[in-house]
Amino acid sequence: MTVTSLGLPVVRRAAPSTVHRPEVPQLVDTFGRVARDLRISLTEKCSLRCTYCMPEEGLPAIARIDLLTPDEVARLVGVAATALGIREVRFTGGEPLMRPDLARIVRLSSETAPGVIMSMTTNALGLHHRAASLVEAGLQRVNISLDTVDPAQFARLTRRDRLHDTLIGIRAAKQAGLDPIKVNAVLMRATLGGAADLLAWGLSEGVAVRFIEEMPLDADETWRRDNMVDAAELLQVLSTRFELTPIGRNDPSAPAEDWLVDGGPHTVGIIASVTRPFCQRCDRTRITAQGTVRSCLFGDDETDLRAALRGGASDGEIADMWRAAMWGKQAGHGIDSADFARPVRSMGSIGG
Ligand code: SAM
Ligand code: SF4
């Protein structure tokens, strides 16, 4: 393991082994999975400090020179789409809206990867100013993080009193035509009592709410397996107010399992990442804001594509490095195994 000059620890494997890798263009791994969903982190910066993600002071700043530029992001998206079979690109962070050049990134990426879905995961702060221009640049979908509709709970959980900004961001996303809009809530003991109110709000606003089990990726390292709120506990809480009927997964690679609410047509999703992991069906590949490929949230091995880009590598060479990195993807997160070790980076530094 090395520690970069940015203060962000990065583990690098110089040349991942490709022994027995079949000669196929896609991002396959030794467990037979194919990655088709690319997450690209654009920054470590954020306008919130959610306790399950960021430290109070924020993550160590990445120097501008070390961040992927809009042209570099678009080049990687182009390689992913044309050479590697990626079908959806999701911009994330940190908070992607902290990048003033976000619309340019989206525009260049959608130009280089026509037909690939462009989406973003965001806390929606400031989205009301930018939703229309992002749609015009090619953005199609958003996942918006919102854990509670109680202003005091929101302020405690995110360490910022900005519920109103997220709510107007969600309305602006709807008005701009982003579709679908999914609202993601991380399950925390502090907000569990408000989970039914959040779902009721989602039903009234016409946005799909999905609850996510908290993973041991918080920078403060306070996550405990024996104290986390799991899907079973959430279902009990929601069932006191709603009639829930399980309907399974929307598609086999979808992380969320869905329930019909009060007989439908609305649904609620639960992503039980810890208690019912979907690692066996995982179809994701990730690029960090510094341009390294990460095959798994929980795998610290990273391959430096930024250095290759800046060193003059061809698209074919970049694609080969990416394939080799994904071939080595680990079986799963292993949270329940006795030798589980947290990854070096936290969620906000990887890109969730
Ligand atoms: N700032 C944007 C946002 O909050 O949507 C994008 C980045 S954030 C790291 C991406 C997603 O990761 C969010 O939905 C957030 O709730 C989720 N997340 C962060 N820390 C998590 C944790 N420890 N366990 C589960 N999900 C987490
Ligand atoms: Fe920021 Fe998103 Fe992490 Fe919250 S979850 S601190 S909004 S990066």
mmCIF file with all atom_site columns, N, CA, C and O and ligand atoms in Angstrom, residues 46 52-53 92-96 121-123 143-145 147 184 186 212-218 347-348 351-352, ligand 1:
data_model
loop_
_atom_site.group_PDB
_atom_site.id
_atom_site.type_symbol
_atom_site.label_atom_id
_atom_site.label_alt_id
_atom_site.label_comp_id
_atom_site.label_asym_id
_atom_site.label_entity_id
_atom_site.label_seq_id
_atom_site.pdbx_PDB_ins_code
_atom_site.Cartn_x
_atom_site.Cartn_y
_atom_site.Cartn_z
_atom_site.occupancy
_atom_site.B_iso_or_equiv
_atom_site.pdbx_formal_charge
_atom_site.auth_seq_id
_atom_site.auth_comp_id
_atom_site.auth_asym_id
_atom_site.auth_atom_id
_atom_site.pdbx_PDB_model_num
ATOM   1   N N   . CYS A 1 46  ? -17.775 17.883 -1.142  1.00 0.00 ? 46  CYS A N   1
ATOM   2   C CA  . CYS A 1 46  ? -19.218 17.736 -0.964  1.00 0.00 ? 46  CYS A CA  1
ATOM   3   C C   . CYS A 1 46  ? -19.782 18.904 -0.182  1.00 0.00 ? 46  CYS A C   1
ATOM   4   O O   . CYS A 1 46  ? -19.096 19.491 0.658   1.00 0.00 ? 46  CYS A O   1
ATOM   5   N N   . TYR A 1 52  ? -22.629 8.867  7.779   1.00 0.00 ? 52  TYR A N   1
ATOM   6   C CA  . TYR A 1 52  ? -22.294 7.510  7.332   1.00 0.00 ? 52  TYR A CA  1
ATOM   7   C C   . TYR A 1 52  ? -21.289 7.526  6.179   1.00 0.00 ? 52  TYR A C   1
ATOM   8   O O   . TYR A 1 52  ? -20.949 6.487  5.638   1.00 0.00 ? 52  TYR A O   1
ATOM   9   N N   . CYS A 1 53  ? -20.845 8.718  5.786   1.00 0.00 ? 53  CYS A N   1
ATOM   10  C CA  . CYS A 1 53  ? -19.989 8.845  4.611   1.00 0.00 ? 53  CYS A CA  1
ATOM   11  C C   . CYS A 1 53  ? -18.733 9.658  4.902   1.00 0.00 ? 53  CYS A C   1
ATOM   12  O O   . CYS A 1 53  ? -17.624 9.148  4.823   1.00 0.00 ? 53  CYS A O   1
ATOM   13  N N   . THR A 1 92  ? -20.702 10.459 -10.059 1.00 0.00 ? 92  THR A N   1
ATOM   14  C CA  . THR A 1 92  ? -20.920 10.474 -8.625  1.00 0.00 ? 92  THR A CA  1
ATOM   15  C C   . THR A 1 92  ? -19.753 11.176 -7.948  1.00 0.00 ? 92  THR A C   1
ATOM   16  O O   . THR A 1 92  ? -18.978 11.878 -8.588  1.00 0.00 ? 92  THR A O   1
ATOM   17  N N   . GLY A 1 93  ? -19.615 11.003 -6.652  1.00 0.00 ? 93  GLY A N   1
ATOM   18  C CA  . GLY A 1 93  ? -18.513 11.654 -5.956  1.00 0.00 ? 93  GLY A CA  1
ATOM   19  C C   . GLY A 1 93  ? -18.382 11.095 -4.542  1.00 0.00 ? 93  GLY A C   1
ATOM   20  O O   . GLY A 1 93  ? -18.774 9.950  -4.315  1.00 0.00 ? 93  GLY A O   1
ATOM   21  N N   . GLY A 1 94  ? -17.984 11.904 -3.622  1.00 0.00 ? 94  GLY A N   1
ATOM   22  C CA  . GLY A 1 94  ? -18.252 13.315 -3.411  1.00 0.00 ? 94  GLY A CA  1
ATOM   23  C C   . GLY A 1 94  ? -19.548 13.746 -4.098  1.00 0.00 ? 94  GLY A C   1
ATOM   24  O O   . GLY A 1 94  ? -20.379 12.941 -4.425  1.00 0.00 ? 94  GLY A O   1
ATOM   25  N N   . GLU A 1 95  ? -19.680 15.049 -4.262  1.00 0.00 ? 95  GLU A N   1
ATOM   26  C CA  . GLU A 1 95  ? -20.903 15.566 -4.867  1.00 0.00 ? 95  GLU A CA  1
ATOM   27  C C   . GLU A 1 95  ? -20.588 16.097 -6.269  1.00 0.00 ? 95  GLU A C   1
ATOM   28  O O   . GLU A 1 95  ? -19.872 17.103 -6.410  1.00 0.00 ? 95  GLU A O   1
ATOM   29  N N   . PRO A 1 96  ? -21.119 15.441 -7.310  1.00 0.00 ? 96  PRO A N   1
ATOM   30  C CA  . PRO A 1 96  ? -20.797 15.873 -8.675  1.00 0.00 ? 96  PRO A CA  1
ATOM   31  C C   . PRO A 1 96  ? -21.162 17.329 -8.949  1.00 0.00 ? 96  PRO A C   1
ATOM   32  O O   . PRO A 1 96  ? -20.487 17.999 -9.754  1.00 0.00 ? 96  PRO A O   1
ATOM   33  N N   . THR A 1 121 ? -25.621 10.457 -9.465  1.00 0.00 ? 121 THR A N   1
ATOM   34  C CA  . THR A 1 121 ? -26.057 10.322 -8.071  1.00 0.00 ? 121 THR A CA  1
ATOM   35  C C   . THR A 1 121 ? -25.675 11.609 -7.368  1.00 0.00 ? 121 THR A C   1
ATOM   36  O O   . THR A 1 121 ? -24.522 12.043 -7.444  1.00 0.00 ? 121 THR A O   1
ATOM   37  N N   . THR A 1 122 ? -26.641 12.221 -6.683  1.00 0.00 ? 122 THR A N   1
ATOM   38  C CA  . THR A 1 122 ? -26.429 13.577 -6.174  1.00 0.00 ? 122 THR A CA  1
ATOM   39  C C   . THR A 1 122 ? -27.241 13.829 -4.907  1.00 0.00 ? 122 THR A C   1
ATOM   40  O O   . THR A 1 122 ? -28.262 13.169 -4.677  1.00 0.00 ? 122 THR A O   1
ATOM   41  N N   . ASN A 1 123 ? -26.791 14.815 -4.122  1.00 0.00 ? 123 ASN A N   1
ATOM   42  C CA  . ASN A 1 123 ? -27.627 15.242 -2.992  1.00 0.00 ? 123 ASN A CA  1
ATOM   43  C C   . ASN A 1 123 ? -28.583 16.361 -3.415  1.00 0.00 ? 123 ASN A C   1
ATOM   44  O O   . ASN A 1 123 ? -29.363 16.846 -2.597  1.00 0.00 ? 123 ASN A O   1
ATOM   45  N N   . ASN A 1 143 ? -30.284 9.722  -9.364  1.00 0.00 ? 143 ASN A N   1
ATOM   46  C CA  . ASN A 1 143 ? -30.586 9.152  -8.060  1.00 0.00 ? 143 ASN A CA  1
ATOM   47  C C   . ASN A 1 143 ? -30.268 10.240 -7.046  1.00 0.00 ? 143 ASN A C   1
ATOM   48  O O   . ASN A 1 143 ? -29.154 10.772 -7.056  1.00 0.00 ? 143 ASN A O   1
ATOM   49  N N   . ILE A 1 144 ? -31.247 10.572 -6.220  1.00 0.00 ? 144 ILE A N   1
ATOM   50  C CA  . ILE A 1 144 ? -31.030 11.657 -5.263  1.00 0.00 ? 144 ILE A CA  1
ATOM   51  C C   . ILE A 1 144 ? -31.020 11.075 -3.848  1.00 0.00 ? 144 ILE A C   1
ATOM   52  O O   . ILE A 1 144 ? -31.897 10.286 -3.485  1.00 0.00 ? 144 ILE A O   1
ATOM   53  N N   . SER A 1 145 ? -30.015 11.474 -3.082  1.00 0.00 ? 145 SER A N   1
ATOM   54  C CA  . SER A 1 145 ? -29.896 10.953 -1.723  1.00 0.00 ? 145 SER A CA  1
ATOM   55  C C   . SER A 1 145 ? -30.692 11.843 -0.779  1.00 0.00 ? 145 SER A C   1
ATOM   56  O O   . SER A 1 145 ? -30.473 13.055 -0.725  1.00 0.00 ? 145 SER A O   1
ATOM   57  N N   . ASP A 1 147 ? -32.390 11.163 3.229   1.00 0.00 ? 147 ASP A N   1
ATOM   58  C CA  . ASP A 1 147 ? -32.574 10.153 4.268   1.00 0.00 ? 147 ASP A CA  1
ATOM   59  C C   . ASP A 1 147 ? -33.770 10.424 5.156   1.00 0.00 ? 147 ASP A C   1
ATOM   60  O O   . ASP A 1 147 ? -34.222 9.532  5.874   1.00 0.00 ? 147 ASP A O   1
ATOM   61  N N   . ASN A 1 184 ? -32.750 7.761  -2.741  1.00 0.00 ? 184 ASN A N   1
ATOM   62  C CA  . ASN A 1 184 ? -32.067 6.738  -1.945  1.00 0.00 ? 184 ASN A CA  1
ATOM   63  C C   . ASN A 1 184 ? -31.876 7.215  -0.514  1.00 0.00 ? 184 ASN A C   1
ATOM   64  O O   . ASN A 1 184 ? -31.388 8.328  -0.292  1.00 0.00 ? 184 ASN A O   1
ATOM   65  N N   . VAL A 1 186 ? -30.172 6.019  3.197   1.00 0.00 ? 186 VAL A N   1
ATOM   66  C CA  . VAL A 1 186 ? -29.363 5.043  3.944   1.00 0.00 ? 186 VAL A CA  1
ATOM   67  C C   . VAL A 1 186 ? -30.051 4.798  5.287   1.00 0.00 ? 186 VAL A C   1
ATOM   68  O O   . VAL A 1 186 ? -30.494 5.736  5.953   1.00 0.00 ? 186 VAL A O   1
ATOM   69  N N   . ILE A 1 212 ? -31.367 1.794  1.737   1.00 0.00 ? 212 ILE A N   1
ATOM   70  C CA  . ILE A 1 212 ? -30.102 1.071  1.547   1.00 0.00 ? 212 ILE A CA  1
ATOM   71  C C   . ILE A 1 212 ? -29.490 0.756  2.909   1.00 0.00 ? 212 ILE A C   1
ATOM   72  O O   . ILE A 1 212 ? -29.373 1.655  3.764   1.00 0.00 ? 212 ILE A O   1
ATOM   73  N N   . GLU A 1 213 ? -29.118 -0.490 3.124   1.00 0.00 ? 213 GLU A N   1
ATOM   74  C CA  . GLU A 1 213 ? -28.417 -0.817 4.372   1.00 0.00 ? 213 GLU A CA  1
ATOM   75  C C   . GLU A 1 213 ? -27.060 -0.118 4.394   1.00 0.00 ? 213 GLU A C   1
ATOM   76  O O   . GLU A 1 213 ? -26.332 -0.108 3.384   1.00 0.00 ? 213 GLU A O   1
ATOM   77  N N   . GLU A 1 214 ? -26.736 0.423  5.553   1.00 0.00 ? 214 GLU A N   1
ATOM   78  C CA  . GLU A 1 214 ? -25.456 1.122  5.693   1.00 0.00 ? 214 GLU A CA  1
ATOM   79  C C   . GLU A 1 214 ? -24.305 0.122  5.621   1.00 0.00 ? 214 GLU A C   1
ATOM   80  O O   . GLU A 1 214 ? -24.343 -0.940 6.244   1.00 0.00 ? 214 GLU A O   1
ATOM   81  N N   . MET A 1 215 ? -23.275 0.481  4.883   1.00 0.00 ? 215 MET A N   1
ATOM   82  C CA  . MET A 1 215 ? -22.098 -0.383 4.754   1.00 0.00 ? 215 MET A CA  1
ATOM   83  C C   . MET A 1 215 ? -20.913 0.230  5.522   1.00 0.00 ? 215 MET A C   1
ATOM   84  O O   . MET A 1 215 ? -20.897 1.440  5.783   1.00 0.00 ? 215 MET A O   1
ATOM   85  N N   . PRO A 1 216 ? -19.942 -0.613 5.849   1.00 0.00 ? 216 PRO A N   1
ATOM   86  C CA  . PRO A 1 216 ? -18.784 -0.108 6.614   1.00 0.00 ? 216 PRO A CA  1
ATOM   87  C C   . PRO A 1 216 ? -17.834 0.693  5.726   1.00 0.00 ? 216 PRO A C   1
ATOM   88  O O   . PRO A 1 216 ? -16.707 0.295  5.471   1.00 0.00 ? 216 PRO A O   1
ATOM   89  N N   . LEU A 1 217 ? -18.350 1.826  5.243   1.00 0.00 ? 217 LEU A N   1
ATOM   90  C CA  . LEU A 1 217 ? -17.583 2.687  4.338   1.00 0.00 ? 217 LEU A CA  1
ATOM   91  C C   . LEU A 1 217 ? -17.597 4.127  4.836   1.00 0.00 ? 217 LEU A C   1
ATOM   92  O O   . LEU A 1 217 ? -17.322 5.049  4.079   1.00 0.00 ? 217 LEU A O   1
ATOM   93  N N   . ASP A 1 218 ? -17.983 4.330  6.103   1.00 0.00 ? 218 ASP A N   1
ATOM   94  C CA  . ASP A 1 218 ? -18.000 5.683  6.659   1.00 0.00 ? 218 ASP A CA  1
ATOM   95  C C   . ASP A 1 218 ? -16.582 6.061  7.074   1.00 0.00 ? 218 ASP A C   1
ATOM   96  O O   . ASP A 1 218 ? -15.853 5.257  7.658   1.00 0.00 ? 218 ASP A O   1
ATOM   97  N N   . MET A 1 347 ? -16.526 5.738  1.397   1.00 0.00 ? 347 MET A N   1
ATOM   98  C CA  . MET A 1 347 ? -17.467 5.835  0.273   1.00 0.00 ? 347 MET A CA  1
ATOM   99  C C   . MET A 1 347 ? -17.283 7.124  -0.532  1.00 0.00 ? 347 MET A C   1
ATOM   100 O O   . MET A 1 347 ? -17.273 7.111  -1.770  1.00 0.00 ? 347 MET A O   1
ATOM   101 N N   . GLY A 1 348 ? -17.147 8.252  0.160   1.00 0.00 ? 348 GLY A N   1
ATOM   102 C CA  . GLY A 1 348 ? -17.043 9.531  -0.550  1.00 0.00 ? 348 GLY A CA  1
ATOM   103 C C   . GLY A 1 348 ? -15.771 9.642  -1.374  1.00 0.00 ? 348 GLY A C   1
ATOM   104 O O   . GLY A 1 348 ? -15.708 10.407 -2.335  1.00 0.00 ? 348 GLY A O   1
ATOM   105 N N   . GLY A 1 351 ? -16.504 6.906  -4.503  1.00 0.00 ? 351 GLY A N   1
ATOM   106 C CA  . GLY A 1 351 ? -17.606 7.267  -5.407  1.00 0.00 ? 351 GLY A CA  1
ATOM   107 C C   . GLY A 1 351 ? -18.668 6.203  -5.286  1.00 0.00 ? 351 GLY A C   1
ATOM   108 O O   . GLY A 1 351 ? -18.491 5.067  -5.713  1.00 0.00 ? 351 GLY A O   1
ATOM   109 N N   . GLY A 1 352 ? -19.785 6.558  -4.645  1.00 0.00 ? 352 GLY A N   1
ATOM   110 C CA  . GLY A 1 352 ? -20.805 5.540  -4.314  1.00 0.00 ? 352 GLY A CA  1
ATOM   111 C C   . GLY A 1 352 ? -21.753 5.287  -5.458  1.00 0.00 ? 352 GLY A C   1
ATOM   112 O O   . GLY A 1 352 ? -21.786 6.006  -6.440  1.00 0.00 ? 352 GLY A O   1
HETATM 113 N N1  . SAM B 2 .   ? -23.081 13.050 -2.996  1.00 0.00 ? 1   SAM B N1  1
HETATM 114 C C1  . SAM B 2 .   ? -23.873 12.202 -3.810  1.00 0.00 ? 1   SAM B C1  1
HETATM 115 C C2  . SAM B 2 .   ? -25.018 11.603 -3.035  1.00 0.00 ? 1   SAM B C2  1
HETATM 116 O O1  . SAM B 2 .   ? -25.008 11.653 -1.807  1.00 0.00 ? 1   SAM B O1  1
HETATM 117 O O2  . SAM B 2 .   ? -25.924 11.080 -3.661  1.00 0.00 ? 1   SAM B O2  1
HETATM 118 C C3  . SAM B 2 .   ? -23.099 11.121 -4.496  1.00 0.00 ? 1   SAM B C3  1
HETATM 119 C C4  . SAM B 2 .   ? -22.017 10.412 -3.726  1.00 0.00 ? 1   SAM B C4  1
HETATM 120 S S1  . SAM B 2 .   ? -22.595 9.412  -2.384  1.00 0.00 ? 1   SAM B S1  1
HETATM 121 C C5  . SAM B 2 .   ? -21.075 8.773  -1.779  1.00 0.00 ? 1   SAM B C5  1
HETATM 122 C C6  . SAM B 2 .   ? -23.342 8.079  -3.270  1.00 0.00 ? 1   SAM B C6  1
HETATM 123 C C7  . SAM B 2 .   ? -24.273 7.222  -2.475  1.00 0.00 ? 1   SAM B C7  1
HETATM 124 O O3  . SAM B 2 .   ? -23.558 6.514  -1.490  1.00 0.00 ? 1   SAM B O3  1
HETATM 125 C C8  . SAM B 2 .   ? -25.371 7.975  -1.751  1.00 0.00 ? 1   SAM B C8  1
HETATM 126 O O4  . SAM B 2 .   ? -26.632 7.432  -2.120  1.00 0.00 ? 1   SAM B O4  1
HETATM 127 C C9  . SAM B 2 .   ? -25.083 7.716  -0.308  1.00 0.00 ? 1   SAM B C9  1
HETATM 128 O O5  . SAM B 2 .   ? -26.247 7.682  0.452   1.00 0.00 ? 1   SAM B O5  1
HETATM 129 C C10 . SAM B 2 .   ? -24.396 6.376  -0.367  1.00 0.00 ? 1   SAM B C10 1
HETATM 130 N N2  . SAM B 2 .   ? -23.564 6.076  0.804   1.00 0.00 ? 1   SAM B N2  1
HETATM 131 C C11 . SAM B 2 .   ? -22.613 6.842  1.359   1.00 0.00 ? 1   SAM B C11 1
HETATM 132 N N3  . SAM B 2 .   ? -22.054 6.232  2.418   1.00 0.00 ? 1   SAM B N3  1
HETATM 133 C C12 . SAM B 2 .   ? -22.679 5.042  2.538   1.00 0.00 ? 1   SAM B C12 1
HETATM 134 C C13 . SAM B 2 .   ? -22.553 3.944  3.446   1.00 0.00 ? 1   SAM B C13 1
HETATM 135 N N4  . SAM B 2 .   ? -21.675 3.953  4.441   1.00 0.00 ? 1   SAM B N4  1
HETATM 136 N N5  . SAM B 2 .   ? -23.354 2.857  3.258   1.00 0.00 ? 1   SAM B N5  1
HETATM 137 C C14 . SAM B 2 .   ? -24.257 2.844  2.251   1.00 0.00 ? 1   SAM B C14 1
HETATM 138 N N6  . SAM B 2 .   ? -24.421 3.849  1.363   1.00 0.00 ? 1   SAM B N6  1
HETATM 139 C C15 . SAM B 2 .   ? -23.645 4.936  1.512   1.00 0.00 ? 1   SAM B C15 1
#
